[in-house]
Amino acid sequence: DIQMTQSPSSLSASVGDRVTITCRASQTVRRYLNWYQQKLGKAPKVLIYAASSLQSGVPSRFSGSGSGTDFTLTISNLQPEDFATYYCQQSFSNPRTFGQGTKLEI
Amino acid sequence: QVQLQESGPGLVKPSETLSLTCTVSGGSVSSGSYYWSWIRQPPGKGLEWIGYIYYSESTYYNPSLESRVTISVDTSKNQFSLKLTSVTAADTAVYYCAREDSSSSDDYLDYWGQGTLVTVSS
């Protein structure tokens, strides 16, 4: 299985800040890396797919980059609704695997 | 708009079989462009991928669960289902059904159900 490791596990920030979350794969996933946002009690929602493609309807303050084993999710100009838990996921091979999550707190 | 909705018992006894159904609207479970998936999340923990079915009969399961899992499709009802046998308290989780879009070869989970909590307890 490909192990996905996110850092940090939690992060405190303020409205208007720019934050970066990192995801590292234990072996290459090429660009098959997706980012999801999960709010408390809700299903995850895809933000970024294929490492850097913005899902339709997602604000442009979210961006993704990387390839191979190292990826980042950047959120610019944090808004109150962005405080949530973020997960990376590889879809390069089976079984699909998720990172452990990064909780973004105020 | 594609919508998915999980249904099934919220309480299952240890050693019994957990059975959930996902009803899909706005899309067809027969479509070869999508993988119909199950993911679970124990309370307060992260996401675990269980497996998927595609082309109505091809499946792939997480090896950690493979001996206990079956995913199947009912095309007449546009539903897909999850069965997990011999459950223990460790199987207590919110279970999500989701669609993985592979139509453009990017492969990501674009639609999710709201999730259903299944508790394993006597």
PDB file of N, CA, C and O in Angstrom, chain A residues 1 31-32 34 36 38 41-46 48-50 53 55 87 89 91 94-100, chain B residues 35 39 41 45-49 52 60-64 96 100 104-110 112-115:
ATOM      1  N   ASP A   1       0.841  -1.196   0.000  1.00  0.00           N
ATOM      2  CA  ASP A   1       0.000   0.000   0.000  1.00  0.00           C
ATOM      3  C   ASP A   1       0.880   1.251   0.000  1.00  0.00           C
ATOM      4  O   ASP A   1       1.967   1.269   0.588  1.00  0.00           O
ATOM      5  N   ARG A  31       0.749  12.218 -10.663  1.00  0.00           N
ATOM      6  CA  ARG A  31      -0.061  13.375 -10.299  1.00  0.00           C
ATOM      7  C   ARG A  31      -1.449  12.946  -9.836  1.00  0.00           C
ATOM      8  O   ARG A  31      -2.376  13.756  -9.794  1.00  0.00           O
ATOM      9  N   TYR A  32      -1.566  11.677  -9.432  1.00  0.00           N
ATOM     10  CA  TYR A  32      -2.849  11.154  -8.979  1.00  0.00           C
ATOM     11  C   TYR A  32      -3.052  11.457  -7.495  1.00  0.00           C
ATOM     12  O   TYR A  32      -3.116  10.555  -6.647  1.00  0.00           O
ATOM     13  N   ASN A  34      -5.305  13.887  -4.786  1.00  0.00           N
ATOM     14  CA  ASN A  34      -6.513  14.682  -4.613  1.00  0.00           C
ATOM     15  C   ASN A  34      -6.570  15.252  -3.196  1.00  0.00           C
ATOM     16  O   ASN A  34      -6.033  14.657  -2.267  1.00  0.00           O
ATOM     17  N   TYR A  36      -9.270  16.858  -0.238  1.00  0.00           N
ATOM     18  CA  TYR A  36     -10.660  16.952   0.199  1.00  0.00           C
ATOM     19  C   TYR A  36     -10.750  17.814   1.447  1.00  0.00           C
ATOM     20  O   TYR A  36      -9.835  17.819   2.276  1.00  0.00           O
ATOM     21  N   GLN A  38     -13.243  18.436   4.770  1.00  0.00           N
ATOM     22  CA  GLN A  38     -14.346  17.861   5.526  1.00  0.00           C
ATOM     23  C   GLN A  38     -14.695  18.753   6.706  1.00  0.00           C
ATOM     24  O   GLN A  38     -13.841  19.032   7.550  1.00  0.00           O
ATOM     25  N   GLY A  41     -19.212  16.672  10.847  1.00  0.00           N
ATOM     26  CA  GLY A  41     -20.503  16.037  10.614  1.00  0.00           C
ATOM     27  C   GLY A  41     -20.928  15.954   9.159  1.00  0.00           C
ATOM     28  O   GLY A  41     -22.053  15.531   8.870  1.00  0.00           O
ATOM     29  N   LYS A  42     -20.034  16.334   8.257  1.00  0.00           N
ATOM     30  CA  LYS A  42     -20.370  16.332   6.835  1.00  0.00           C
ATOM     31  C   LYS A  42     -19.455  15.386   6.062  1.00  0.00           C
ATOM     32  O   LYS A  42     -18.381  15.000   6.541  1.00  0.00           O
ATOM     33  N   ALA A  43     -19.893  15.027   4.860  1.00  0.00           N
ATOM     34  CA  ALA A  43     -19.053  14.226   3.989  1.00  0.00           C
ATOM     35  C   ALA A  43     -17.914  15.075   3.434  1.00  0.00           C
ATOM     36  O   ALA A  43     -18.051  16.299   3.286  1.00  0.00           O
ATOM     37  N   PRO A  44     -16.794  14.442   3.120  1.00  0.00           N
ATOM     38  CA  PRO A  44     -15.714  15.182   2.458  1.00  0.00           C
ATOM     39  C   PRO A  44     -16.173  15.727   1.114  1.00  0.00           C
ATOM     40  O   PRO A  44     -17.089  15.205   0.476  1.00  0.00           O
ATOM     41  N   LYS A  45     -15.478  16.781   0.685  1.00  0.00           N
ATOM     42  CA  LYS A  45     -15.784  17.441  -0.587  1.00  0.00           C
ATOM     43  C   LYS A  45     -14.457  17.648  -1.317  1.00  0.00           C
ATOM     44  O   LYS A  45     -13.493  18.124  -0.715  1.00  0.00           O
ATOM     45  N   VAL A  46     -14.422  17.276  -2.592  1.00  0.00           N
ATOM     46  CA  VAL A  46     -13.171  17.415  -3.329  1.00  0.00           C
ATOM     47  C   VAL A  46     -12.907  18.890  -3.642  1.00  0.00           C
ATOM     48  O   VAL A  46     -13.805  19.633  -4.048  1.00  0.00           O
ATOM     49  N   ILE A  48      -9.343  19.802  -4.938  1.00  0.00           N
ATOM     50  CA  ILE A  48      -8.306  19.726  -5.961  1.00  0.00           C
ATOM     51  C   ILE A  48      -8.184  18.274  -6.404  1.00  0.00           C
ATOM     52  O   ILE A  48      -8.138  17.372  -5.555  1.00  0.00           O
ATOM     53  N   TYR A  49      -8.123  18.035  -7.704  1.00  0.00           N
ATOM     54  CA  TYR A  49      -7.854  16.693  -8.204  1.00  0.00           C
ATOM     55  C   TYR A  49      -6.670  16.749  -9.174  1.00  0.00           C
ATOM     56  O   TYR A  49      -6.318  17.826  -9.667  1.00  0.00           O
ATOM     57  N   ALA A  50      -6.076  15.602  -9.394  1.00  0.00           N
ATOM     58  CA  ALA A  50      -4.894  15.526 -10.266  1.00  0.00           C
ATOM     59  C   ALA A  50      -3.843  16.555  -9.872  1.00  0.00           C
ATOM     60  O   ALA A  50      -3.264  17.240 -10.718  1.00  0.00           O
ATOM     61  N   SER A  53      -5.645  20.559 -10.308  1.00  0.00           N
ATOM     62  CA  SER A  53      -6.875  20.977 -10.986  1.00  0.00           C
ATOM     63  C   SER A  53      -7.947  21.342  -9.960  1.00  0.00           C
ATOM     64  O   SER A  53      -8.271  20.551  -9.082  1.00  0.00           O
ATOM     65  N   GLN A  55     -11.518  21.824  -8.605  1.00  0.00           N
ATOM     66  CA  GLN A  55     -12.851  21.290  -8.878  1.00  0.00           C
ATOM     67  C   GLN A  55     -13.825  22.439  -9.140  1.00  0.00           C
ATOM     68  O   GLN A  55     -13.728  23.512  -8.514  1.00  0.00           O
ATOM     69  N   TYR A  87      -7.840  16.427   3.823  1.00  0.00           N
ATOM     70  CA  TYR A  87      -7.227  15.124   3.567  1.00  0.00           C
ATOM     71  C   TYR A  87      -6.657  15.071   2.153  1.00  0.00           C
ATOM     72  O   TYR A  87      -7.312  15.529   1.204  1.00  0.00           O
ATOM     73  N   GLN A  89      -5.381  12.292  -0.800  1.00  0.00           N
ATOM     74  CA  GLN A  89      -5.700  10.916  -1.185  1.00  0.00           C
ATOM     75  C   GLN A  89      -5.005  10.608  -2.499  1.00  0.00           C
ATOM     76  O   GLN A  89      -5.011  11.421  -3.417  1.00  0.00           O
ATOM     77  N   SER A  91      -4.849   8.296  -5.885  1.00  0.00           N
ATOM     78  CA  SER A  91      -5.671   7.428  -6.728  1.00  0.00           C
ATOM     79  C   SER A  91      -4.813   6.820  -7.837  1.00  0.00           C
ATOM     80  O   SER A  91      -5.307   6.477  -8.910  1.00  0.00           O
ATOM     81  N   ASN A  94      -4.316   0.833  -6.246  1.00  0.00           N
ATOM     82  CA  ASN A  94      -5.177   0.259  -5.218  1.00  0.00           C
ATOM     83  C   ASN A  94      -4.348  -0.470  -4.171  1.00  0.00           C
ATOM     84  O   ASN A  94      -3.348  -1.120  -4.526  1.00  0.00           O
ATOM     85  N   PRO A  95      -4.722  -0.396  -2.885  1.00  0.00           N
ATOM     86  CA  PRO A  95      -5.905   0.321  -2.412  1.00  0.00           C
ATOM     87  C   PRO A  95      -5.693   1.825  -2.372  1.00  0.00           C
ATOM     88  O   PRO A  95      -4.582   2.295  -2.112  1.00  0.00           O
ATOM     89  N   ARG A  96      -6.751   2.586  -2.681  1.00  0.00           N
ATOM     90  CA  ARG A  96      -6.682   4.039  -2.488  1.00  0.00           C
ATOM     91  C   ARG A  96      -6.345   4.300  -1.017  1.00  0.00           C
ATOM     92  O   ARG A  96      -6.842   3.599  -0.129  1.00  0.00           O
ATOM     93  N   THR A  97      -5.544   5.302  -0.770  1.00  0.00           N
ATOM     94  CA  THR A  97      -5.186   5.633   0.600  1.00  0.00           C
ATOM     95  C   THR A  97      -5.267   7.132   0.827  1.00  0.00           C
ATOM     96  O   THR A  97      -5.016   7.927  -0.083  1.00  0.00           O
ATOM     97  N   PHE A  98      -5.603   7.479   2.064  1.00  0.00           N
ATOM     98  CA  PHE A  98      -5.745   8.863   2.494  1.00  0.00           C
ATOM     99  C   PHE A  98      -4.627   9.219   3.460  1.00  0.00           C
ATOM    100  O   PHE A  98      -4.120   8.363   4.200  1.00  0.00           O
ATOM    101  N   GLY A  99      -4.307  10.504   3.500  1.00  0.00           N
ATOM    102  CA  GLY A  99      -3.487  10.990   4.589  1.00  0.00           C
ATOM    103  C   GLY A  99      -4.300  10.999   5.872  1.00  0.00           C
ATOM    104  O   GLY A  99      -5.523  10.808   5.852  1.00  0.00           O
ATOM    105  N   GLN A 100      -3.639  11.243   6.984  1.00  0.00           N
ATOM    106  CA  GLN A 100      -4.294  11.179   8.283  1.00  0.00           C
ATOM    107  C   GLN A 100      -5.139  12.407   8.580  1.00  0.00           C
ATOM    108  O   GLN A 100      -5.894  12.427   9.555  1.00  0.00           O
TER     109      GLN A 100
ATOM    110  N   TYR B  35     -16.322   4.541 -10.746  1.00  0.00           N
ATOM    111  CA  TYR B  35     -16.131   3.478  -9.769  1.00  0.00           C
ATOM    112  C   TYR B  35     -17.009   3.808  -8.567  1.00  0.00           C
ATOM    113  O   TYR B  35     -16.872   4.876  -7.963  1.00  0.00           O
ATOM    114  N   ILE B  39     -16.338   4.137   1.572  1.00  0.00           N
ATOM    115  CA  ILE B  39     -15.294   4.669   2.449  1.00  0.00           C
ATOM    116  C   ILE B  39     -15.892   4.733   3.849  1.00  0.00           C
ATOM    117  O   ILE B  39     -17.091   4.972   4.008  1.00  0.00           O
ATOM    118  N   GLN B  41     -15.260   5.972   8.189  1.00  0.00           N
ATOM    119  CA  GLN B  41     -14.539   6.882   9.084  1.00  0.00           C
ATOM    120  C   GLN B  41     -14.943   6.583  10.523  1.00  0.00           C
ATOM    121  O   GLN B  41     -16.044   6.967  10.952  1.00  0.00           O
ATOM    122  N   LYS B  45     -11.765   9.830  13.791  1.00  0.00           N
ATOM    123  CA  LYS B  45     -10.565   9.376  13.095  1.00  0.00           C
ATOM    124  C   LYS B  45     -10.618   9.720  11.606  1.00  0.00           C
ATOM    125  O   LYS B  45     -11.513  10.435  11.150  1.00  0.00           O
ATOM    126  N   GLY B  46      -9.644   9.220  10.870  1.00  0.00           N
ATOM    127  CA  GLY B  46      -9.524   9.541   9.461  1.00  0.00           C
ATOM    128  C   GLY B  46     -10.319   8.616   8.560  1.00  0.00           C
ATOM    129  O   GLY B  46     -11.080   7.756   9.016  1.00  0.00           O
ATOM    130  N   LEU B  47     -10.120   8.808   7.264  1.00  0.00           N
ATOM    131  CA  LEU B  47     -10.882   8.098   6.246  1.00  0.00           C
ATOM    132  C   LEU B  47     -10.174   6.811   5.830  1.00  0.00           C
ATOM    133  O   LEU B  47      -8.961   6.789   5.633  1.00  0.00           O
ATOM    134  N   GLU B  48     -10.960   5.755   5.682  1.00  0.00           N
ATOM    135  CA  GLU B  48     -10.432   4.463   5.222  1.00  0.00           C
ATOM    136  C   GLU B  48     -11.225   4.026   4.001  1.00  0.00           C
ATOM    137  O   GLU B  48     -12.455   3.896   4.062  1.00  0.00           O
ATOM    138  N   TRP B  49     -10.520   3.750   2.927  1.00  0.00           N
ATOM    139  CA  TRP B  49     -11.145   3.289   1.691  1.00  0.00           C
ATOM    140  C   TRP B  49     -11.436   1.802   1.803  1.00  0.00           C
ATOM    141  O   TRP B  49     -10.558   1.021   2.173  1.00  0.00           O
ATOM    142  N   TYR B  52     -14.355  -0.644  -4.282  1.00  0.00           N
ATOM    143  CA  TYR B  52     -15.293  -0.143  -5.284  1.00  0.00           C
ATOM    144  C   TYR B  52     -15.709  -1.240  -6.246  1.00  0.00           C
ATOM    145  O   TYR B  52     -15.106  -2.307  -6.306  1.00  0.00           O
ATOM    146  N   TYR B  60     -12.735  -4.138  -6.526  1.00  0.00           N
ATOM    147  CA  TYR B  60     -11.436  -4.126  -5.870  1.00  0.00           C
ATOM    148  C   TYR B  60     -11.672  -3.767  -4.418  1.00  0.00           C
ATOM    149  O   TYR B  60     -12.382  -2.805  -4.118  1.00  0.00           O
ATOM    150  N   TYR B  61     -11.086  -4.534  -3.521  1.00  0.00           N
ATOM    151  CA  TYR B  61     -11.273  -4.323  -2.090  1.00  0.00           C
ATOM    152  C   TYR B  61      -9.948  -3.997  -1.422  1.00  0.00           C
ATOM    153  O   TYR B  61      -8.887  -4.450  -1.845  1.00  0.00           O
ATOM    154  N   ASN B  62     -10.031  -3.233  -0.345  1.00  0.00           N
ATOM    155  CA  ASN B  62      -8.859  -2.995   0.483  1.00  0.00           C
ATOM    156  C   ASN B  62      -8.404  -4.348   1.057  1.00  0.00           C
ATOM    157  O   ASN B  62      -9.199  -5.056   1.666  1.00  0.00           O
ATOM    158  N   PRO B  63      -7.159  -4.720   0.850  1.00  0.00           N
ATOM    159  CA  PRO B  63      -6.681  -6.009   1.370  1.00  0.00           C
ATOM    160  C   PRO B  63      -6.904  -6.192   2.867  1.00  0.00           C
ATOM    161  O   PRO B  63      -7.067  -7.322   3.326  1.00  0.00           O
ATOM    162  N   SER B  64      -6.943  -5.084   3.602  1.00  0.00           N
ATOM    163  CA  SER B  64      -7.143  -5.192   5.055  1.00  0.00           C
ATOM    164  C   SER B  64      -8.546  -5.675   5.407  1.00  0.00           C
ATOM    165  O   SER B  64      -8.784  -6.126   6.533  1.00  0.00           O
ATOM    166  N   TYR B  96     -19.575   5.941   4.186  1.00  0.00           N
ATOM    167  CA  TYR B  96     -19.939   6.790   3.055  1.00  0.00           C
ATOM    168  C   TYR B  96     -19.924   5.974   1.773  1.00  0.00           C
ATOM    169  O   TYR B  96     -19.001   5.162   1.549  1.00  0.00           O
ATOM    170  N   GLU B 100     -16.307   7.575  -7.754  1.00  0.00           N
ATOM    171  CA  GLU B 100     -14.981   7.970  -8.226  1.00  0.00           C
ATOM    172  C   GLU B 100     -15.060   8.177  -9.729  1.00  0.00           C
ATOM    173  O   GLU B 100     -15.414   7.273 -10.480  1.00  0.00           O
ATOM    174  N   SER B 104     -12.009  10.908 -17.054  1.00  0.00           N
ATOM    175  CA  SER B 104     -10.914  11.654 -17.667  1.00  0.00           C
ATOM    176  C   SER B 104      -9.565  11.125 -17.220  1.00  0.00           C
ATOM    177  O   SER B 104      -8.547  11.771 -17.390  1.00  0.00           O
ATOM    178  N   SER B 105      -9.594   9.958 -16.594  1.00  0.00           N
ATOM    179  CA  SER B 105      -8.377   9.300 -16.101  1.00  0.00           C
ATOM    180  C   SER B 105      -7.726  10.041 -14.945  1.00  0.00           C
ATOM    181  O   SER B 105      -6.577   9.794 -14.641  1.00  0.00           O
ATOM    182  N   ASP B 106      -8.449  10.972 -14.338  1.00  0.00           N
ATOM    183  CA  ASP B 106      -7.892  11.666 -13.185  1.00  0.00           C
ATOM    184  C   ASP B 106      -8.231  10.965 -11.866  1.00  0.00           C
ATOM    185  O   ASP B 106      -7.511  11.119 -10.904  1.00  0.00           O
ATOM    186  N   ASP B 107      -9.330  10.274 -11.829  1.00  0.00           N
ATOM    187  CA  ASP B 107      -9.692   9.426 -10.694  1.00  0.00           C
ATOM    188  C   ASP B 107      -9.780  10.139  -9.360  1.00  0.00           C
ATOM    189  O   ASP B 107      -8.806  10.166  -8.585  1.00  0.00           O
ATOM    190  N   TYR B 108     -10.946  10.687  -9.085  1.00  0.00           N
ATOM    191  CA  TYR B 108     -11.158  11.328  -7.799  1.00  0.00           C
ATOM    192  C   TYR B 108     -12.618  11.151  -7.408  1.00  0.00           C
ATOM    193  O   TYR B 108     -13.491  10.929  -8.249  1.00  0.00           O
ATOM    194  N   LEU B 109     -12.872  11.265  -6.096  1.00  0.00           N
ATOM    195  CA  LEU B 109     -14.207  11.069  -5.546  1.00  0.00           C
ATOM    196  C   LEU B 109     -14.970  12.372  -5.639  1.00  0.00           C
ATOM    197  O   LEU B 109     -14.762  13.291  -4.838  1.00  0.00           O
ATOM    198  N   ASP B 110     -15.869  12.446  -6.640  1.00  0.00           N
ATOM    199  CA  ASP B 110     -16.515  13.727  -6.893  1.00  0.00           C
ATOM    200  C   ASP B 110     -17.889  13.873  -6.234  1.00  0.00           C
ATOM    201  O   ASP B 110     -18.348  14.996  -6.004  1.00  0.00           O
ATOM    202  N   TRP B 112     -20.402  12.310  -2.996  1.00  0.00           N
ATOM    203  CA  TRP B 112     -20.465  11.510  -1.778  1.00  0.00           C
ATOM    204  C   TRP B 112     -21.878  11.496  -1.243  1.00  0.00           C
ATOM    205  O   TRP B 112     -22.619  12.471  -1.394  1.00  0.00           O
ATOM    206  N   GLY B 113     -22.245  10.396  -0.581  1.00  0.00           N
ATOM    207  CA  GLY B 113     -23.447  10.400   0.220  1.00  0.00           C
ATOM    208  C   GLY B 113     -23.205  11.169   1.503  1.00  0.00           C
ATOM    209  O   GLY B 113     -22.078  11.574   1.803  1.00  0.00           O
ATOM    210  N   GLN B 114     -24.243  11.352   2.281  1.00  0.00           N
ATOM    211  CA  GLN B 114     -24.123  12.116   3.520  1.00  0.00           C
ATOM    212  C   GLN B 114     -23.469  11.306   4.628  1.00  0.00           C
ATOM    213  O   GLN B 114     -23.009  11.868   5.627  1.00  0.00           O
ATOM    214  N   GLY B 115     -23.410   9.994   4.441  1.00  0.00           N
ATOM    215  CA  GLY B 115     -22.813   9.126   5.448  1.00  0.00           C
ATOM    216  C   GLY B 115     -23.855   8.587   6.412  1.00  0.00           C
ATOM    217  O   GLY B 115     -24.856   9.243   6.705  1.00  0.00           O
TER     218      GLY B 115
END
